[in-house]
Amino acid sequence: MTIRNLLLKSASAFAFFTLAACGGGGTGGGSSSPALNTPAPPLNNGTNFDTAEYRENSALAQMNILTAYDNGYTGNGILVAVIDSGVTEVPELEGQLHSASTNVANLDPNDADDFSGHGTAIAGVIASKRDHNTNNSPINMHGVAFDAQILNINATTSANCPDLDNCSFFHSDLANAYDYAVQHNADIINESLGSNTFPTIGLQQAIQRAVAADKLIVQPAGNIEDTDPAGTGTEIQGSARVAIANWANGQIIVAGSVDSNNVISDFSYRAGEDAKNIYLVAPGEQFTTPDHLTNNSFEYVFTSGTSVSTALISGAAALLMQAFPNLSAAEIADILFTTATDLGVPGVDNVYGRGLVNIEEAFTAQGQLSLAGNGFGETATIGTANTVASQNLIYSGGAFGADISFRDNLSNVMVTDKYDRSYNIDFSNSVYNPQAMIDLDRFMTGAMSTRRHDIIFDEKTNVRMAWQHDDRFNEIDKRYFSNHLDRHRTNTGQLRMAISHSLDNTKSVSFTAGMSLPEMLEDYRPDDYIAPNKHGFNMLLNPAETIGVSYKNNGKTTHEIAIATSEGSIPREISQVPINFQNTMVLNRIEHHFTNNLTASFDFGLLTEKGSVLGAISTGALEIGRGARTGFVGGKFNWNITNKSNIFARVSYGLTKVDGSSTSIIDQISTLKSYSYLVGVKTNGIIRNNDQLSISFSQPLKLHGGKGIISTVSNRDYVNNNYTMSYTAVPLAPRGTERDIELAYTIAEIMGVRAQVNFLYQLNPGHVQSIPNSKNILIRLGSRF
């Protein structure tokens, strides 16, 4: 007999498997039928599981089983009890049968072999071994959980099962089979049998004992026979209705069958109203399984029916159990229910119930995620699989530079989902870097498009306003595109304003908005340079959002106090959830005029940050701190060498105390040390009276001292629910040091044109060692007309 003929003959025969009621024969149901996020720890060593053996049964791909294999989960260590007509240890099941396999109907452990072929097929669907290297059959296959063990519990006798068409089981034997499975610590009980007869009290009690023992049970919905009256199968068959009992605790899954297009099989009983919440579907048509004959030489049969669907779901559950041994049977079932692919009408319905088993989704983290272990931020919730990226991030910047030196230590952070399952998340990709290089666009619209206007109210009070005015292509817009322009469009932006009032001849007070601190204090003009104004702690205030007040006592020694506050948020392209920060600075400046040409000042003050630490904004599990307080000192030096030239220098140094976060894996941050400096020279009248040459050498604000501790889970013992914690000390200072050397030459008003040339050389831009040194030259021409 050829394999093809055997296949066709066996597939036809399997349509008539029956389950008998206790004490007599019966007819009907139960015919045989054919990252997040990566769980932690991953076990796969690079094996390719997408083989011809895997593809032989398309049902595996239909349920997205490959996700489990690729993560190294194959059912190893899971014991599945198969209550059936026996299982013969054919080549595909060699070594897969548990030594305690037995026959509970005649109490003869030596009489456990298959009487009809049904039990072997079901065991093969679950656990046929993966042997593509040694089995050259063109229709070689493997089971869903090919490394699982099968506890073969034969629940019939040769007298009650002379052949496939006449096989019956006593409910008392089935009850003994359930008890036997519990006694031998089976994890899953697969009973691919069924009838329209409701289980006896004794069988119900045995199933209830299995539920109480935390066993997952999978039963078939039932097969509609050709001889059944019209309308049969609108609800699950009678033998499976124990699944809807209150005591079932959601641990009994009823399996229906779909075809390769995920359409309910013609022969499959539907879920019905009562059972729709505990009903799942899996493929159940033309599944390749091993034949049970003792002379089997890798011969196979095609099987169809809800029995196959039942076995597939049992195998899928075994994969979940291996991956997450902490889960109870009820949780395994709940995960399979809630992650199933919805079929039919939207939501749970009377045909497909909860939907098609989807192992890829079942392995994905569900619900709120929490930090695993007992380290820093213990059990803090950090979002869901869909929101974790936007709720846990670092937007680097400020003294930390354009990168985070410890980002590599964030690549393996363990979290748990709502079922307390562990997953590893690579948070190193959640570090976002501001632009490390120069911002030419901002500079291009800087000083050459700045407009200023002073309003003098009286001898004591005046208002100074400045704004950016962009009138490029203005006439073209008006002439040709006026119908398309927003009527509220304006050509002005970055409005800055200061109101100054003299209290007497020596004292004055100012109120400002939109001005940087150097502008408030009438410091040097930063417009001359491409390199942004990055020296000093004032760089941590957002000028566009800054409001401030200052009090100045003039004299040979001037004392000035300034208070400024600003706010901002992470760019929306990084996080759709608003992440805001607010900084407040109190600055005291004592400036002494040694001569008319030489002045020096001493600064000291306090910077308070909320939502950032030295300019780095962070949230959730990666929060460097909820805020920080920085005490700083600084110095300023100006020397007018001649009436056309001057030398200037700035330096600042600060100590920062970080406010710890209760949600972060980063803690025990030491006192941070940061500093910056700037030195330069300006001279006028080099070639013309209205030209200017500027040279500067500077280091932007940089963190140069301080460390923190990062806590992560290096291993989890699921059995004892213990975590092995790892605490790693990490330096927080950036790896590189940016230094900016810039030369700027400006010629004003030559035939109405203003020209400026800037040359900038940057070492380690953004304090990032890996970024090559940068050379930049910019030529600007501007005219007002």
PDB file of C-alpha atoms in Angstrom, residues 232-402:
ATOM      1  CA  THR A 232     -26.581  20.108  15.105  1.00  0.00           C
ATOM      2  CA  GLY A 233     -23.507  21.867  16.405  1.00  0.00           C
ATOM      3  CA  THR A 234     -24.795  25.350  17.216  1.00  0.00           C
ATOM      4  CA  GLU A 235     -23.503  24.783  20.765  1.00  0.00           C
ATOM      5  CA  ILE A 236     -20.712  22.617  22.158  1.00  0.00           C
ATOM      6  CA  GLN A 237     -21.438  18.931  22.667  1.00  0.00           C
ATOM      7  CA  GLY A 238     -22.703  17.637  25.982  1.00  0.00           C
ATOM      8  CA  SER A 239     -19.439  16.056  27.178  1.00  0.00           C
ATOM      9  CA  ALA A 240     -17.660  19.443  27.034  1.00  0.00           C
ATOM     10  CA  ARG A 241     -20.263  21.416  28.939  1.00  0.00           C
ATOM     11  CA  VAL A 242     -18.419  20.872  32.222  1.00  0.00           C
ATOM     12  CA  ALA A 243     -16.204  23.708  30.979  1.00  0.00           C
ATOM     13  CA  ILE A 244     -18.936  26.261  31.706  1.00  0.00           C
ATOM     14  CA  ALA A 245     -19.423  25.151  35.316  1.00  0.00           C
ATOM     15  CA  ASN A 246     -18.419  27.706  37.935  1.00  0.00           C
ATOM     16  CA  TRP A 247     -15.945  25.307  39.468  1.00  0.00           C
ATOM     17  CA  ALA A 248     -14.142  24.945  36.116  1.00  0.00           C
ATOM     18  CA  ASN A 249     -12.371  28.249  36.948  1.00  0.00           C
ATOM     19  CA  GLY A 250     -11.664  28.945  33.280  1.00  0.00           C
ATOM     20  CA  GLN A 251      -9.161  26.038  33.245  1.00  0.00           C
ATOM     21  CA  ILE A 252     -11.079  23.925  30.747  1.00  0.00           C
ATOM     22  CA  ILE A 253     -10.645  25.036  27.138  1.00  0.00           C
ATOM     23  CA  VAL A 254     -13.121  23.827  24.552  1.00  0.00           C
ATOM     24  CA  ALA A 255     -11.590  23.498  21.093  1.00  0.00           C
ATOM     25  CA  GLY A 256     -13.300  24.163  17.780  1.00  0.00           C
ATOM     26  CA  SER A 257     -11.802  23.713  14.313  1.00  0.00           C
ATOM     27  CA  VAL A 258     -11.086  26.139  11.467  1.00  0.00           C
ATOM     28  CA  ASP A 259      -9.744  25.530   7.967  1.00  0.00           C
ATOM     29  CA  SER A 260      -6.578  26.993   6.457  1.00  0.00           C
ATOM     30  CA  ASN A 261      -8.414  30.265   5.798  1.00  0.00           C
ATOM     31  CA  ASN A 262      -9.542  30.577   9.436  1.00  0.00           C
ATOM     32  CA  VAL A 263     -13.132  29.779   8.535  1.00  0.00           C
ATOM     33  CA  ILE A 264     -15.007  27.537  10.954  1.00  0.00           C
ATOM     34  CA  SER A 265     -14.904  23.931   9.730  1.00  0.00           C
ATOM     35  CA  ASP A 266     -18.171  22.474   8.452  1.00  0.00           C
ATOM     36  CA  PHE A 267     -17.851  19.600  10.905  1.00  0.00           C
ATOM     37  CA  SER A 268     -16.999  21.685  13.985  1.00  0.00           C
ATOM     38  CA  TYR A 269     -19.464  22.381  16.764  1.00  0.00           C
ATOM     39  CA  ARG A 270     -19.735  26.145  17.309  1.00  0.00           C
ATOM     40  CA  ALA A 271     -19.243  27.926  20.620  1.00  0.00           C
ATOM     41  CA  GLY A 272     -22.833  28.844  21.355  1.00  0.00           C
ATOM     42  CA  GLU A 273     -23.924  31.489  23.825  1.00  0.00           C
ATOM     43  CA  ASP A 274     -23.079  29.582  26.991  1.00  0.00           C
ATOM     44  CA  ALA A 275     -19.539  28.518  26.080  1.00  0.00           C
ATOM     45  CA  LYS A 276     -18.282  31.399  23.932  1.00  0.00           C
ATOM     46  CA  ASN A 277     -15.958  32.705  26.661  1.00  0.00           C
ATOM     47  CA  ILE A 278     -14.120  29.385  27.125  1.00  0.00           C
ATOM     48  CA  TYR A 279     -14.050  28.389  23.437  1.00  0.00           C
ATOM     49  CA  LEU A 280     -10.981  28.673  21.216  1.00  0.00           C
ATOM     50  CA  VAL A 281     -10.392  27.559  17.656  1.00  0.00           C
ATOM     51  CA  ALA A 282      -7.311  26.022  16.093  1.00  0.00           C
ATOM     52  CA  PRO A 283      -6.717  24.441  12.679  1.00  0.00           C
ATOM     53  CA  GLY A 284      -8.291  21.027  12.464  1.00  0.00           C
ATOM     54  CA  GLU A 285      -8.292  19.901   8.844  1.00  0.00           C
ATOM     55  CA  GLN A 286      -5.897  17.536   7.082  1.00  0.00           C
ATOM     56  CA  PHE A 287      -3.183  17.497   9.719  1.00  0.00           C
ATOM     57  CA  THR A 288      -0.279  15.097   9.119  1.00  0.00           C
ATOM     58  CA  THR A 289       0.170  12.706  12.061  1.00  0.00           C
ATOM     59  CA  PRO A 290       2.063   9.440  12.609  1.00  0.00           C
ATOM     60  CA  ASP A 291       0.282   6.156  11.953  1.00  0.00           C
ATOM     61  CA  HIS A 292      -0.158   3.796  14.935  1.00  0.00           C
ATOM     62  CA  LEU A 293       0.623   0.473  13.283  1.00  0.00           C
ATOM     63  CA  THR A 294       3.353  -1.523  14.987  1.00  0.00           C
ATOM     64  CA  ASN A 295       5.200  -2.037  11.719  1.00  0.00           C
ATOM     65  CA  ASN A 296       5.222   1.731  11.215  1.00  0.00           C
ATOM     66  CA  SER A 297       8.260   2.909   9.327  1.00  0.00           C
ATOM     67  CA  PHE A 298       7.651   6.655   9.451  1.00  0.00           C
ATOM     68  CA  GLU A 299       4.236   6.232   7.887  1.00  0.00           C
ATOM     69  CA  TYR A 300       1.726   9.014   8.360  1.00  0.00           C
ATOM     70  CA  VAL A 301      -1.987   9.676   8.079  1.00  0.00           C
ATOM     71  CA  PHE A 302      -4.055  12.801   7.509  1.00  0.00           C
ATOM     72  CA  THR A 303      -6.437  13.514  10.336  1.00  0.00           C
ATOM     73  CA  SER A 304      -9.232  16.053  10.654  1.00  0.00           C
ATOM     74  CA  GLY A 305     -11.588  17.055  13.429  1.00  0.00           C
ATOM     75  CA  THR A 306     -11.851  19.016  16.649  1.00  0.00           C
ATOM     76  CA  SER A 307      -9.636  16.344  18.223  1.00  0.00           C
ATOM     77  CA  VAL A 308      -6.706  17.777  16.265  1.00  0.00           C
ATOM     78  CA  SER A 309      -7.652  21.306  17.344  1.00  0.00           C
ATOM     79  CA  THR A 310      -7.693  20.098  20.942  1.00  0.00           C
ATOM     80  CA  ALA A 311      -4.206  18.606  20.625  1.00  0.00           C
ATOM     81  CA  LEU A 312      -2.845  21.752  18.961  1.00  0.00           C
ATOM     82  CA  ILE A 313      -4.110  23.908  21.816  1.00  0.00           C
ATOM     83  CA  SER A 314      -2.604  21.493  24.358  1.00  0.00           C
ATOM     84  CA  GLY A 315       0.749  21.746  22.578  1.00  0.00           C
ATOM     85  CA  ALA A 316       0.529  25.544  22.449  1.00  0.00           C
ATOM     86  CA  ALA A 317      -0.210  25.620  26.175  1.00  0.00           C
ATOM     87  CA  ALA A 318       2.854  23.443  26.794  1.00  0.00           C
ATOM     88  CA  LEU A 319       5.053  26.043  25.100  1.00  0.00           C
ATOM     89  CA  LEU A 320       3.665  28.755  27.360  1.00  0.00           C
ATOM     90  CA  MET A 321       4.132  26.596  30.450  1.00  0.00           C
ATOM     91  CA  GLN A 322       7.783  25.972  29.667  1.00  0.00           C
ATOM     92  CA  ALA A 323       8.470  29.634  29.015  1.00  0.00           C
ATOM     93  CA  PHE A 324       6.619  30.861  32.089  1.00  0.00           C
ATOM     94  CA  PRO A 325       6.602  28.179  34.803  1.00  0.00           C
ATOM     95  CA  ASN A 326       5.151  30.626  37.311  1.00  0.00           C
ATOM     96  CA  LEU A 327       1.769  30.640  35.581  1.00  0.00           C
ATOM     97  CA  SER A 328      -1.199  28.771  36.970  1.00  0.00           C
ATOM     98  CA  ALA A 329      -3.405  26.727  34.693  1.00  0.00           C
ATOM     99  CA  ALA A 330      -6.090  29.404  34.885  1.00  0.00           C
ATOM    100  CA  GLU A 331      -3.554  32.049  33.834  1.00  0.00           C
ATOM    101  CA  ILE A 332      -2.357  29.944  30.896  1.00  0.00           C
ATOM    102  CA  ALA A 333      -5.949  29.602  29.727  1.00  0.00           C
ATOM    103  CA  ASP A 334      -6.643  33.290  30.268  1.00  0.00           C
ATOM    104  CA  ILE A 335      -3.602  34.280  28.196  1.00  0.00           C
ATOM    105  CA  LEU A 336      -4.687  31.997  25.361  1.00  0.00           C
ATOM    106  CA  PHE A 337      -8.209  33.419  25.536  1.00  0.00           C
ATOM    107  CA  THR A 338      -7.263  37.093  25.699  1.00  0.00           C
ATOM    108  CA  THR A 339      -4.520  36.974  23.058  1.00  0.00           C
ATOM    109  CA  ALA A 340      -6.436  34.933  20.494  1.00  0.00           C
ATOM    110  CA  THR A 341      -6.958  36.440  17.047  1.00  0.00           C
ATOM    111  CA  ASP A 342     -10.532  37.648  16.771  1.00  0.00           C
ATOM    112  CA  LEU A 343     -12.498  35.912  14.008  1.00  0.00           C
ATOM    113  CA  GLY A 344     -16.027  36.316  12.734  1.00  0.00           C
ATOM    114  CA  VAL A 345     -18.007  39.257  14.017  1.00  0.00           C
ATOM    115  CA  PRO A 346     -15.935  41.619  16.192  1.00  0.00           C
ATOM    116  CA  GLY A 347     -15.510  40.485  19.782  1.00  0.00           C
ATOM    117  CA  VAL A 348     -16.420  37.237  21.488  1.00  0.00           C
ATOM    118  CA  ASP A 349     -19.118  35.521  19.430  1.00  0.00           C
ATOM    119  CA  ASN A 350     -21.232  32.367  19.298  1.00  0.00           C
ATOM    120  CA  VAL A 351     -19.301  30.815  16.395  1.00  0.00           C
ATOM    121  CA  TYR A 352     -15.594  31.372  17.038  1.00  0.00           C
ATOM    122  CA  GLY A 353     -15.783  32.141  20.756  1.00  0.00           C
ATOM    123  CA  ARG A 354     -12.585  33.939  21.763  1.00  0.00           C
ATOM    124  CA  GLY A 355     -10.920  33.315  18.398  1.00  0.00           C
ATOM    125  CA  LEU A 356      -7.836  31.598  16.955  1.00  0.00           C
ATOM    126  CA  VAL A 357      -4.886  30.671  19.166  1.00  0.00           C
ATOM    127  CA  ASN A 358      -2.052  33.133  18.536  1.00  0.00           C
ATOM    128  CA  ILE A 359       1.193  32.128  20.240  1.00  0.00           C
ATOM    129  CA  GLU A 360       3.089  35.195  19.051  1.00  0.00           C
ATOM    130  CA  GLU A 361       0.632  37.436  20.845  1.00  0.00           C
ATOM    131  CA  ALA A 362       0.425  35.054  23.820  1.00  0.00           C
ATOM    132  CA  PHE A 363       4.191  35.391  24.283  1.00  0.00           C
ATOM    133  CA  THR A 364       3.950  39.187  24.138  1.00  0.00           C
ATOM    134  CA  ALA A 365       3.798  41.105  27.403  1.00  0.00           C
ATOM    135  CA  GLN A 366       0.254  41.907  28.442  1.00  0.00           C
ATOM    136  CA  GLY A 367      -1.138  44.745  30.518  1.00  0.00           C
ATOM    137  CA  GLN A 368       0.919  47.068  32.681  1.00  0.00           C
ATOM    138  CA  LEU A 369       4.650  46.353  32.838  1.00  0.00           C
ATOM    139  CA  SER A 370       6.584  46.617  36.096  1.00  0.00           C
ATOM    140  CA  LEU A 371      10.260  46.554  36.948  1.00  0.00           C
ATOM    141  CA  ALA A 372      11.257  43.029  37.939  1.00  0.00           C
ATOM    142  CA  GLY A 373      13.212  42.041  41.003  1.00  0.00           C
ATOM    143  CA  ASN A 374      13.872  43.899  44.220  1.00  0.00           C
ATOM    144  CA  GLY A 375      16.303  46.540  43.040  1.00  0.00           C
ATOM    145  CA  PHE A 376      15.809  50.258  42.562  1.00  0.00           C
ATOM    146  CA  GLY A 377      12.304  51.204  41.489  1.00  0.00           C
ATOM    147  CA  GLU A 378      11.039  47.824  42.686  1.00  0.00           C
ATOM    148  CA  THR A 379       7.646  46.926  41.133  1.00  0.00           C
ATOM    149  CA  ALA A 380       7.222  50.412  39.644  1.00  0.00           C
ATOM    150  CA  THR A 381       4.798  50.366  36.729  1.00  0.00           C
ATOM    151  CA  ILE A 382       6.348  51.719  33.541  1.00  0.00           C
ATOM    152  CA  GLY A 383       3.589  51.453  30.928  1.00  0.00           C
ATOM    153  CA  THR A 384       2.277  48.831  28.543  1.00  0.00           C
ATOM    154  CA  ALA A 385       3.989  47.139  25.611  1.00  0.00           C
ATOM    155  CA  ASN A 386       2.566  49.897  23.397  1.00  0.00           C
ATOM    156  CA  THR A 387       3.498  52.834  25.634  1.00  0.00           C
ATOM    157  CA  VAL A 388       6.722  51.734  27.304  1.00  0.00           C
ATOM    158  CA  ALA A 389       8.859  53.460  24.660  1.00  0.00           C
ATOM    159  CA  SER A 390       7.291  56.873  25.268  1.00  0.00           C
ATOM    160  CA  GLN A 391       7.091  56.534  29.058  1.00  0.00           C
ATOM    161  CA  ASN A 392      10.692  55.487  29.682  1.00  0.00           C
ATOM    162  CA  LEU A 393      13.344  57.531  27.945  1.00  0.00           C
ATOM    163  CA  ILE A 394      16.258  59.887  28.316  1.00  0.00           C
ATOM    164  CA  TYR A 395      16.542  63.028  26.229  1.00  0.00           C
ATOM    165  CA  SER A 396      20.183  63.793  26.671  1.00  0.00           C
ATOM    166  CA  GLY A 397      21.695  67.233  26.625  1.00  0.00           C
ATOM    167  CA  GLY A 398      23.117  69.925  28.843  1.00  0.00           C
ATOM    168  CA  ALA A 399      26.147  68.872  30.831  1.00  0.00           C
ATOM    169  CA  PHE A 400      25.594  65.222  29.844  1.00  0.00           C
ATOM    170  CA  GLY A 401      26.289  66.089  26.231  1.00  0.00           C
ATOM    171  CA  ALA A 402      24.598  64.664  23.174  1.00  0.00           C
TER     172      ALA A 402
END
